[in-house]
Short mmCIF file of C-alpha atoms in Angstrom, two decimals:
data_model
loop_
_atom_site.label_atom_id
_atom_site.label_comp_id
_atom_site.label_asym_id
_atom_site.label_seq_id
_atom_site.Cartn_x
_atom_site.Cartn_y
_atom_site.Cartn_z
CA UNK Z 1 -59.49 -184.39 -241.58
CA UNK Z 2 -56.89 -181.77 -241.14
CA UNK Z 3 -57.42 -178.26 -240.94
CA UNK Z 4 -54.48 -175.17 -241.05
CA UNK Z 5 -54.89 -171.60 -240.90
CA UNK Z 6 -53.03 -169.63 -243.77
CA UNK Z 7 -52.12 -165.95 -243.89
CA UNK Z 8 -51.28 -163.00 -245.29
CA UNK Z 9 -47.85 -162.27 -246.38
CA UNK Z 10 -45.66 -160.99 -243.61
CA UNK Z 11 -43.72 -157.84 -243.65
CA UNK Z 12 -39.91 -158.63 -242.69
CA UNK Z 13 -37.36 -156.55 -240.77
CA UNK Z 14 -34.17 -155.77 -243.30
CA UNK Z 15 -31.17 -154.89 -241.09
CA UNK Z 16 -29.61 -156.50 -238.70
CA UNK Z 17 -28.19 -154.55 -235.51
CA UNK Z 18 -25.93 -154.86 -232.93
CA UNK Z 19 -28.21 -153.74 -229.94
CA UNK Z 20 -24.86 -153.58 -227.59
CA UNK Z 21 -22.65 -155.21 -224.94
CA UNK Z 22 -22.82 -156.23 -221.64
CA UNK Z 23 -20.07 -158.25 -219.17
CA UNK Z 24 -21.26 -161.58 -218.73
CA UNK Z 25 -20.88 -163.90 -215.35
CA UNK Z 26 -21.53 -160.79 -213.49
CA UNK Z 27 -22.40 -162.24 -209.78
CA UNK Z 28 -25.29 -160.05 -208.45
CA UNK Z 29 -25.66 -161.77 -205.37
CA UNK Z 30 -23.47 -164.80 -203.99
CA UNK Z 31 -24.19 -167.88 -201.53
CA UNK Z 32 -28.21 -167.11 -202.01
CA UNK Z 33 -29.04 -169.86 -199.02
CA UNK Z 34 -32.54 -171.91 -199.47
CA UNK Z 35 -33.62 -175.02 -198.22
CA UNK Z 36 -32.22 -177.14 -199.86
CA UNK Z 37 -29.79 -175.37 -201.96
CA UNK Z 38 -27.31 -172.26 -202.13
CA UNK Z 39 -26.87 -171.00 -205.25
CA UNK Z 40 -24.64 -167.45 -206.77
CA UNK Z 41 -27.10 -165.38 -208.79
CA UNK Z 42 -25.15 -164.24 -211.84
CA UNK Z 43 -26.51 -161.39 -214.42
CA UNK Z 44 -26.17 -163.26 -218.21
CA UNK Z 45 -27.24 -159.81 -219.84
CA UNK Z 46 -28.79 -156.19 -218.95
CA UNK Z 47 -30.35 -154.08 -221.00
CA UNK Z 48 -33.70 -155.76 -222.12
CA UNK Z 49 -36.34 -154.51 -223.24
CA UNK Z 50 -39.63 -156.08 -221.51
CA UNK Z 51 -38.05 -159.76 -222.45
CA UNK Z 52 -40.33 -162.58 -222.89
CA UNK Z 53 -39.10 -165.62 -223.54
CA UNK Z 54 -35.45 -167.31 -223.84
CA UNK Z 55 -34.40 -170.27 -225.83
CA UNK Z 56 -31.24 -171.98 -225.92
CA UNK Z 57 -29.20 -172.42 -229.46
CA UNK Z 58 -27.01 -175.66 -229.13
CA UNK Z 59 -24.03 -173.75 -229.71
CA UNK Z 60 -24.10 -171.82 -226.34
CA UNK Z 61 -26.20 -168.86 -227.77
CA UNK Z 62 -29.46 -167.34 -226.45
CA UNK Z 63 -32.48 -166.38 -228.06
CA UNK Z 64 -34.25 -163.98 -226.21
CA UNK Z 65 -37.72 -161.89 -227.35
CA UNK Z 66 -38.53 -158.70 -226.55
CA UNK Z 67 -42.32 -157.85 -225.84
CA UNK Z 68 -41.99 -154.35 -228.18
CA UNK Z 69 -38.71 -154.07 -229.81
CA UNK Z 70 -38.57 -158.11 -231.69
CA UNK Z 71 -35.73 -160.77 -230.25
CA UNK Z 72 -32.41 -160.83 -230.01
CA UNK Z 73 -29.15 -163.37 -230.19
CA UNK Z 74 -27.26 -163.24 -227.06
CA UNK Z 75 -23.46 -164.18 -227.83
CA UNK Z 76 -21.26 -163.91 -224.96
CA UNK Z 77 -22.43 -160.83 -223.23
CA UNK Z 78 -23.10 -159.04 -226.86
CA UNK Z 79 -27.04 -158.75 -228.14
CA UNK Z 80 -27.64 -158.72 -232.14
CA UNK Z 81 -30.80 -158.17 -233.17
CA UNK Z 82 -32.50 -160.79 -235.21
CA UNK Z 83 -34.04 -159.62 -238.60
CA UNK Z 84 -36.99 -161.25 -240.32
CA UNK Z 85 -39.24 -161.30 -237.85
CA UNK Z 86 -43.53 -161.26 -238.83
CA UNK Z 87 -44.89 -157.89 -238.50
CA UNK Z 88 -46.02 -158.31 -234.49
CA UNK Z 89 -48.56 -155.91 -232.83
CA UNK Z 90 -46.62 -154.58 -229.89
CA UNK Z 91 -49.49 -152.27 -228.09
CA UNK Z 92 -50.38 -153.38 -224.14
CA UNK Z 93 -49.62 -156.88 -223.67
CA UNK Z 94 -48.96 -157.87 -227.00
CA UNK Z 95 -46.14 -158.02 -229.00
CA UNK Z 96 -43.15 -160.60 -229.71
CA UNK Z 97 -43.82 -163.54 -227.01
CA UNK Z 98 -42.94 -167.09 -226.53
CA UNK Z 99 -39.79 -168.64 -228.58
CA UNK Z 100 -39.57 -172.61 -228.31
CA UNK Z 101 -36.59 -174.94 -230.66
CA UNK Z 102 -38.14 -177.78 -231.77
CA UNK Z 103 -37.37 -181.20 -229.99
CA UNK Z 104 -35.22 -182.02 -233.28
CA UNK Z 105 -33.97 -178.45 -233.43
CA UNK Z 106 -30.07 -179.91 -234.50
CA UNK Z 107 -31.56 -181.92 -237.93
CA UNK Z 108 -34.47 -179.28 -238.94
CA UNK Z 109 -33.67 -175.91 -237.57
CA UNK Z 110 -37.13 -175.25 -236.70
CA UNK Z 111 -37.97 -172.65 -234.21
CA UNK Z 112 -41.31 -171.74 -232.87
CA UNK Z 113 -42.52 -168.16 -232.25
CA UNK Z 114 -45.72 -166.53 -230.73
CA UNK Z 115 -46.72 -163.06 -231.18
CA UNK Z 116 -49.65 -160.70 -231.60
CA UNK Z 117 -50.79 -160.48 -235.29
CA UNK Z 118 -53.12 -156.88 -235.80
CA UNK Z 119 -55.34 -155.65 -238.65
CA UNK Z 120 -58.39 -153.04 -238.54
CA UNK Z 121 -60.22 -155.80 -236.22
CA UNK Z 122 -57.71 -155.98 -233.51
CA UNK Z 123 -55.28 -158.64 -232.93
CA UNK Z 124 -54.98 -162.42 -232.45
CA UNK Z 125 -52.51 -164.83 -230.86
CA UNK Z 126 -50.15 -166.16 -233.70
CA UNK Z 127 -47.44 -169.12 -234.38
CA UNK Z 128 -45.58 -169.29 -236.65
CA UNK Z 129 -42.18 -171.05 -237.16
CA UNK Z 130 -38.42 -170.55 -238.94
CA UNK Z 131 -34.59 -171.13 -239.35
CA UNK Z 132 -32.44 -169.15 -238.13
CA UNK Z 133 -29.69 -167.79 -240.77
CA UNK Z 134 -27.00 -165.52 -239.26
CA UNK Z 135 -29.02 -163.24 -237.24
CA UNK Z 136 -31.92 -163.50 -239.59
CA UNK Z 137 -35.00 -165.68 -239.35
CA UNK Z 138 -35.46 -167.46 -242.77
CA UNK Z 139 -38.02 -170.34 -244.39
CA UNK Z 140 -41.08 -168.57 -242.59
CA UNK Z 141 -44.09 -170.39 -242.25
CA UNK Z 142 -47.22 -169.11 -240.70
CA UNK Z 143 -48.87 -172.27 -238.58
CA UNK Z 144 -51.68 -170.90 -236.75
CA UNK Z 145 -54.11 -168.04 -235.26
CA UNK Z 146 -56.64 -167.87 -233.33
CA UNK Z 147 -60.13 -167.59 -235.08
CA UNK Z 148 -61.57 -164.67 -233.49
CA UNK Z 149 -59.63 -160.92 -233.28
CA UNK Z 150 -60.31 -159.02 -230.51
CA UNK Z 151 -60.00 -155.54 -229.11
CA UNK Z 152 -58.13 -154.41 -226.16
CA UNK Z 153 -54.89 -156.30 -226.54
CA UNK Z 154 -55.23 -158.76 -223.60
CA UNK Z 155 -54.69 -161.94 -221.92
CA UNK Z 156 -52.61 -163.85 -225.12
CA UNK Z 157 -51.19 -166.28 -223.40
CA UNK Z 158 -48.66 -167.76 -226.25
CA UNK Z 159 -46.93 -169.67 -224.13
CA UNK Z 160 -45.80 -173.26 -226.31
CA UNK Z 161 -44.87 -176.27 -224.89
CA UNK Z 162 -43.86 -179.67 -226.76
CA UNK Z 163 -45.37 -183.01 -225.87
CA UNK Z 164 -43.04 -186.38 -225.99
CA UNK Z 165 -45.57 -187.02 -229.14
CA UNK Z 166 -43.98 -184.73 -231.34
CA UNK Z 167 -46.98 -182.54 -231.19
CA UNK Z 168 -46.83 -178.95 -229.47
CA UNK Z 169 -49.70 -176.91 -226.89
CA UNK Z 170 -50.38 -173.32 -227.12
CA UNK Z 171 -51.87 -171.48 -224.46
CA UNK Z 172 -54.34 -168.69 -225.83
CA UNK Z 173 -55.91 -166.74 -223.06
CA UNK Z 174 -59.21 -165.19 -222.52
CA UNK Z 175 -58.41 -161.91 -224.28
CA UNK Z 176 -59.39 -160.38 -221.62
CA UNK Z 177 -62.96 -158.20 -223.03
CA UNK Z 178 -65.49 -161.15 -222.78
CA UNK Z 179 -64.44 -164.26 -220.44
CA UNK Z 180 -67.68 -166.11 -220.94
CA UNK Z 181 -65.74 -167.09 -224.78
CA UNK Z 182 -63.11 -169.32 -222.33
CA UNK Z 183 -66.31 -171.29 -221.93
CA UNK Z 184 -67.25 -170.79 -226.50
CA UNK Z 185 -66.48 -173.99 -227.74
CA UNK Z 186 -66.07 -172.79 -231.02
CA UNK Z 187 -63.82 -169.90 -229.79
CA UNK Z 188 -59.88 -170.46 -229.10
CA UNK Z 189 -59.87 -168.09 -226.62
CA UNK Z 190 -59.53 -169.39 -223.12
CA UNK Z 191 -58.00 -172.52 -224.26
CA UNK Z 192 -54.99 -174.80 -224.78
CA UNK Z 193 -54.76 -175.84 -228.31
CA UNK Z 194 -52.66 -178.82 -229.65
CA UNK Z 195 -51.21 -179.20 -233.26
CA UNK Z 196 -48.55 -180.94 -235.06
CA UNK Z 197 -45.39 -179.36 -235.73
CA UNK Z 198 -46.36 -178.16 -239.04
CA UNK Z 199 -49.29 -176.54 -237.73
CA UNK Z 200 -51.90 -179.21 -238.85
CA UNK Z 201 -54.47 -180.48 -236.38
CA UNK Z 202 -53.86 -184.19 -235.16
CA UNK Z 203 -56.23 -186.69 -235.93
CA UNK Z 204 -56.63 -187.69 -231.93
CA UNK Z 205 -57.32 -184.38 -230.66
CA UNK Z 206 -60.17 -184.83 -228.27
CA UNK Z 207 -62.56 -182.86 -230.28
CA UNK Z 208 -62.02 -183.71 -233.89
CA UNK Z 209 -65.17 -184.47 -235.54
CA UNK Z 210 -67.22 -183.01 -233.38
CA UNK Z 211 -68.79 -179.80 -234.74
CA UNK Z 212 -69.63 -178.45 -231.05
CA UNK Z 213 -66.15 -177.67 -231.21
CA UNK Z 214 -63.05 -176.06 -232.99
CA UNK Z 215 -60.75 -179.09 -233.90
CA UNK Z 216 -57.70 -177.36 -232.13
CA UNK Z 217 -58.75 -176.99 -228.78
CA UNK Z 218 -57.38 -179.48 -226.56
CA UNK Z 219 -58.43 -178.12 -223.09
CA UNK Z 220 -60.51 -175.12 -222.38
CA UNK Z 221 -61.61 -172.69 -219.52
CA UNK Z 222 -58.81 -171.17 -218.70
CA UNK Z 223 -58.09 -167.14 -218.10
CA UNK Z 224 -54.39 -166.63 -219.25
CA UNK Z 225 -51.84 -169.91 -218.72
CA UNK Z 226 -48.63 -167.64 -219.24
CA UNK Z 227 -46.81 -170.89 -217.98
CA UNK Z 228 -46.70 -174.15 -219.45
CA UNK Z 229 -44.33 -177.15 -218.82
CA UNK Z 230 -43.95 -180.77 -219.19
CA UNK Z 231 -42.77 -182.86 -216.21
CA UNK Z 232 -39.98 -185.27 -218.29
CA UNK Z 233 -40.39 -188.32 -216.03
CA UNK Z 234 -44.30 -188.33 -215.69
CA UNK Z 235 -45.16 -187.00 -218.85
CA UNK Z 236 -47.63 -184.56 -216.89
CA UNK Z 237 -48.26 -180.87 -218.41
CA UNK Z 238 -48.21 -178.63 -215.55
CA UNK Z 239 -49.52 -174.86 -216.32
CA UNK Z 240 -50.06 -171.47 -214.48
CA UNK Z 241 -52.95 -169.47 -214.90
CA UNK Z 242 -53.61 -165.81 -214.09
CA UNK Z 243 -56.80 -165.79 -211.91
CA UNK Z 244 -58.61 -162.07 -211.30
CA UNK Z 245 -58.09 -160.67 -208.24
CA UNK Z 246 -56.85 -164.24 -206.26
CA UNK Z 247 -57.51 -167.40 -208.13
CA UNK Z 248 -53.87 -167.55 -209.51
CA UNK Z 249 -54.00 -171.31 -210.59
CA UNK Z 250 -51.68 -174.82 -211.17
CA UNK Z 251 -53.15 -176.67 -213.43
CA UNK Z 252 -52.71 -180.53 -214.85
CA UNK Z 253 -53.85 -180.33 -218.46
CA UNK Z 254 -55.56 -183.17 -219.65
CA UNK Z 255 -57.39 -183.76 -222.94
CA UNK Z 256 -60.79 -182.32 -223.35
CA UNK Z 257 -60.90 -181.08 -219.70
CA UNK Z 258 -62.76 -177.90 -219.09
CA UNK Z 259 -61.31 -175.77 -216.53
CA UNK Z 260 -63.86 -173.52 -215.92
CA UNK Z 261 -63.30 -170.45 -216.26
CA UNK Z 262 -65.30 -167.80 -215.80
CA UNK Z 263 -67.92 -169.98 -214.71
CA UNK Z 264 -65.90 -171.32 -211.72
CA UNK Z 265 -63.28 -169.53 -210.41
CA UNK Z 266 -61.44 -168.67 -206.48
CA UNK Z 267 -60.61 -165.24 -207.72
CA UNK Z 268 -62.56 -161.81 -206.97
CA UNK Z 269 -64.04 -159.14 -208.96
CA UNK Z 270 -60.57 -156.56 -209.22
CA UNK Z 271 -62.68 -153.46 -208.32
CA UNK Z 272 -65.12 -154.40 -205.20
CA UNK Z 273 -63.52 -157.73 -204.07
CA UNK Z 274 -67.03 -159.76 -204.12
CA UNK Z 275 -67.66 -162.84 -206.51
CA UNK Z 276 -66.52 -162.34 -210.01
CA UNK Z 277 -69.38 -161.60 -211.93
CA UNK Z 278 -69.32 -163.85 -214.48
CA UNK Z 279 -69.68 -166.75 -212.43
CA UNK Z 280 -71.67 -168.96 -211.06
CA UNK Z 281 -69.41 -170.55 -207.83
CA UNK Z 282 -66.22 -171.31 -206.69
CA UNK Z 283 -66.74 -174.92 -207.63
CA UNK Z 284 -68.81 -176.86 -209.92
CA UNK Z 285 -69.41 -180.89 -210.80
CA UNK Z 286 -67.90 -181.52 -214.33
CA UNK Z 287 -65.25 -178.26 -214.24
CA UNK Z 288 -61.80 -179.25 -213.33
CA UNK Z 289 -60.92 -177.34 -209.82
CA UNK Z 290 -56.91 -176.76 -209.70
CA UNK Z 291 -54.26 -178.46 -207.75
CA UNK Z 292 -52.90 -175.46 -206.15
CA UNK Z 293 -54.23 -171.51 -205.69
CA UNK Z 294 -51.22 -169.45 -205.93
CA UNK Z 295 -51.73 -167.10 -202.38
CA UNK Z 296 -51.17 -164.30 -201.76
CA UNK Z 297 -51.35 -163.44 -205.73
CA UNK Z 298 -48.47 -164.66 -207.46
CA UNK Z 299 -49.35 -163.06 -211.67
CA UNK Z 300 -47.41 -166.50 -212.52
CA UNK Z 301 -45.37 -166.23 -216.03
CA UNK Z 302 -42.66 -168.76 -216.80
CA UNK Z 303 -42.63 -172.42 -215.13
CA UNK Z 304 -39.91 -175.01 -215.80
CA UNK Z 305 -39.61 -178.28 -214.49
CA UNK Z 306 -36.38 -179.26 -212.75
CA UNK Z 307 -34.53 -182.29 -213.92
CA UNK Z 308 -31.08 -181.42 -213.74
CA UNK Z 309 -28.13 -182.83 -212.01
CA UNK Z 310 -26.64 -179.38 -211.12
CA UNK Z 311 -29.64 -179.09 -208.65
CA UNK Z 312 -30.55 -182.59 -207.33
CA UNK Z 313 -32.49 -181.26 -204.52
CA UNK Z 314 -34.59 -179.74 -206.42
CA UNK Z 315 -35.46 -183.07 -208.51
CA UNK Z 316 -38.71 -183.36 -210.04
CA UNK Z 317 -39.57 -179.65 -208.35
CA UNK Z 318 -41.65 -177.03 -210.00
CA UNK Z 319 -40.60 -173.23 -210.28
CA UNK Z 320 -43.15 -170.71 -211.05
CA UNK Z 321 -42.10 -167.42 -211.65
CA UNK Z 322 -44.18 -163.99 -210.15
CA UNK Z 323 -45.12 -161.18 -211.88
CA UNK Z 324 -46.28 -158.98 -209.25
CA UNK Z 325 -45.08 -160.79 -206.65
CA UNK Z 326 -41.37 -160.59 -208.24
CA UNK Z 327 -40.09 -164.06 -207.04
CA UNK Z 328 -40.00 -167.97 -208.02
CA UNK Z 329 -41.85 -170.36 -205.96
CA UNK Z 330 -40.43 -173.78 -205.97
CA UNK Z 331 -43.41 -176.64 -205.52
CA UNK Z 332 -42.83 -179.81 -204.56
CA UNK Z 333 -45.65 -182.09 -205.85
CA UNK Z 334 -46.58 -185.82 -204.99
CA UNK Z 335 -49.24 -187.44 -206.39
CA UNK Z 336 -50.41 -184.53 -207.89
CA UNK Z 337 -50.66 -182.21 -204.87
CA UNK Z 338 -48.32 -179.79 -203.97
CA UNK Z 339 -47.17 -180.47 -200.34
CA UNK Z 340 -44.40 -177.87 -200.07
CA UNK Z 341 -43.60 -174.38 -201.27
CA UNK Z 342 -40.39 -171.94 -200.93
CA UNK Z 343 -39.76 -169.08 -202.05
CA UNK Z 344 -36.50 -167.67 -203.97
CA UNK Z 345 -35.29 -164.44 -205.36
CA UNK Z 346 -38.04 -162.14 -203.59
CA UNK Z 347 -37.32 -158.78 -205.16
CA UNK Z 348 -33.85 -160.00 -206.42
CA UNK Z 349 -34.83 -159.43 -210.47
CA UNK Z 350 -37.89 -157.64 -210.39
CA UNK Z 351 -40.95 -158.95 -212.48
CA UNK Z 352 -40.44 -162.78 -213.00
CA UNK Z 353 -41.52 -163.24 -216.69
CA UNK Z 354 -39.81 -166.51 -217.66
CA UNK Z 355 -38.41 -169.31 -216.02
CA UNK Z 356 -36.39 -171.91 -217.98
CA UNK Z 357 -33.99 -174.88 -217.51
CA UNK Z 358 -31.04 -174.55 -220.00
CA UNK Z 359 -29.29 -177.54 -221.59
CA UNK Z 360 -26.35 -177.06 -219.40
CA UNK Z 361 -28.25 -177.40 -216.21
CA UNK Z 362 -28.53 -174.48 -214.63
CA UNK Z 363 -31.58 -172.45 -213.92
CA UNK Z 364 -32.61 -169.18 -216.32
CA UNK Z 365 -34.51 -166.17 -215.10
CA UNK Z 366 -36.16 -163.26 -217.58
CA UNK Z 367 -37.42 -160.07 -215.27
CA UNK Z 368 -39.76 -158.19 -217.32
CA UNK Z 369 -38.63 -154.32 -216.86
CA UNK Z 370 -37.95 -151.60 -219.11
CA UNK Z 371 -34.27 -152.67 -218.28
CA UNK Z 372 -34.69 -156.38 -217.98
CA UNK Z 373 -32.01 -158.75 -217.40
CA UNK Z 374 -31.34 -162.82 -218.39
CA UNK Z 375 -29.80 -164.39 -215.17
CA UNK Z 376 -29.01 -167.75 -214.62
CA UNK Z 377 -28.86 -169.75 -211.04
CA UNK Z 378 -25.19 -171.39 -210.37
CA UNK Z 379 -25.06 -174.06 -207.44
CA UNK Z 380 -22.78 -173.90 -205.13
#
């Protein structure tokens, strides 16, 4: 049986803007030496507002959104706004989130969007998908929210990730009020959910049929995965996951894995530093324990896989990007373990809020400030 989630009609932007224009291939920093690899740091576009997520249009264009002002089409150093957009709750952490192009983007013109979706019970984690006409997002179609609203507007994960399936993940955090529902069955929160690209819920989802269970959820017991990728020559889904105080996590989803969160977790209570109170040890038989703990705390957003010829050292490699901890660490995993980590770009962009590999190659960097920038990492 398949099951979709309708809503409400969505209010719609009606003029498009031109937000302004910025030099592009400005070099902020040249011959940045790592390991392995010396790069030029080079500033695509200033003047963000708390970006999100970027996407990559096959024409050379950028889609980029903006956590309270909506997304933007990046054009050669100049930033038009995009109308159309679904009337997005843009209070805390909410707002306009991840933007994915489908993996047949150049014969159906989909593109996927997360945001925050808010009524009189609080807000939800929402997908929804659309062409993009002009500078206007056109053929809306709402595909999916989670089942349970929530007050304060926390923890909504929304990152989206497509599988080799045709079939897409969305992360939907914990929501940050009660953590015990990442361990609710019944309750998206806490989870990673899996439809088809029409928003339906596939017939071999790990949980369909069973009534213990919302049909959606593919893995559960997680806090906040604000980074989701899949490894193209394993076919491995790698994710990071915002742990409390400590406990930042890498994660291998699998199907119907639970990840446990709250129950288990390596991460502290934030204000006395003992055991979080919601749970009941660090580890536990039958809860998934994660292949790496991000330390000191990392607040990962953004991961891309590298698989690019531009930076064949970096083969195969990981990058998470930092929040707090305003860098990229590159991961080199084996076998599933991570047996080395560097560091790039300490303090070079700020907050680290996505990381992305673009279809030319090269490596793209969001920094989540008031005055956020899109850079993009040229080898040398």
């Amino acid at each position: 049986m398949k099951h979709r989630y309708r809503h409400p009609s969505m209010a719609l932007a009606l003029a498009v803007s031109l937000v302004g224009t910025v030099s592009a291939q400005e070099v902020v920093r040249e011959g940045v030496s790592t390991e392995y690899q010396t790069f030029d740091l080079v500033r695509v576009a200033s003047g963000l507002s708390h970006p999100w997520a970027v996407a990559f249009l096959p024409d050379g264009r950028q889609l980029v959104t903006e956590r309270s002002e909506g997304m933007v089409v990046i054009e050669d150093g100049t930033q038009t706004r995009v109308t159309g957009l679904p009337d997005f709750h843009a209070t805390n952490q909410g707002g306009m989130l991840d933007v994915v192009l489908h993996p047949d983007y150049e014969n159906n013109g989909w593109i996927y969007i997360t945001y925050s979706r808010g009524d009189r019970r609080g807000t939800v984690p929402a997908l929804i998908r659309a062409r993009l006409d002009g500078h206007e997002l056109v053929d809306v179609e709402p595909l999916f929210e989670s089942n349970e609203y929530t007050r304060p507007g926390r923890h909504y994960g929304s990152r989206v990730v497509f599988l080799e399936d045709g079939t897409l993940l969305m992360t939907i955090g914990d929501r940050g009020a009660e953590p015990p529902r990442a361990q609710d069955t019944l309750d998206h929160s806490g989870s990673v959910v899996r439809l088809n690209d029409d928003g339906f819920v596939p017939d071999d989802n790990p949980f369909v049929g069973d009534d213990a269970y919302a049909p959606e959820i593919h893995a559960y017991g997680l806090r906040n995965i604000q980074g989701i990728a899949l490894h193209p020559g394993t076919g491995e889904v790698w994710a990071t996951d915002h742990g409390p105080r400590g406990g930042d996590e890498l994660n291998l989803i699998e199907a119907g894995n639970n990840y446990g969160w709250p129950t288990v977790t390596l991460g502290r209570d934030y204000r006395t530093e003992e055991a979080f109170p919601d749970a009941e040890a660090r580890h536990k038989e039958g809860m998934v324990e994660p292949v790496f703990e991000f330390l000191p705390t990392l607040a990962p957003s953004g991961l891309a896989v590298v698989d690019s010829d531009r930076f064949s050292a970096w083969e195969g490699n990981l990058l998470a990007g930092g929040l707090r901890a305003q860098r990229i660490l590159r991961l080199v995993v084996e076998d599933q373990t991570v047996i080395h980590a560097e560091e790039l770009l300490h303090g070079d962009v700020g907050r680290v809020r996505d990381v992305r590999q673009g279809p030319d190659g090269y490596i793209y960097v969001l920094s989540d400030e008031s005055d956020g920038g899109l850079y993009r990492l040229e080898p040398r």
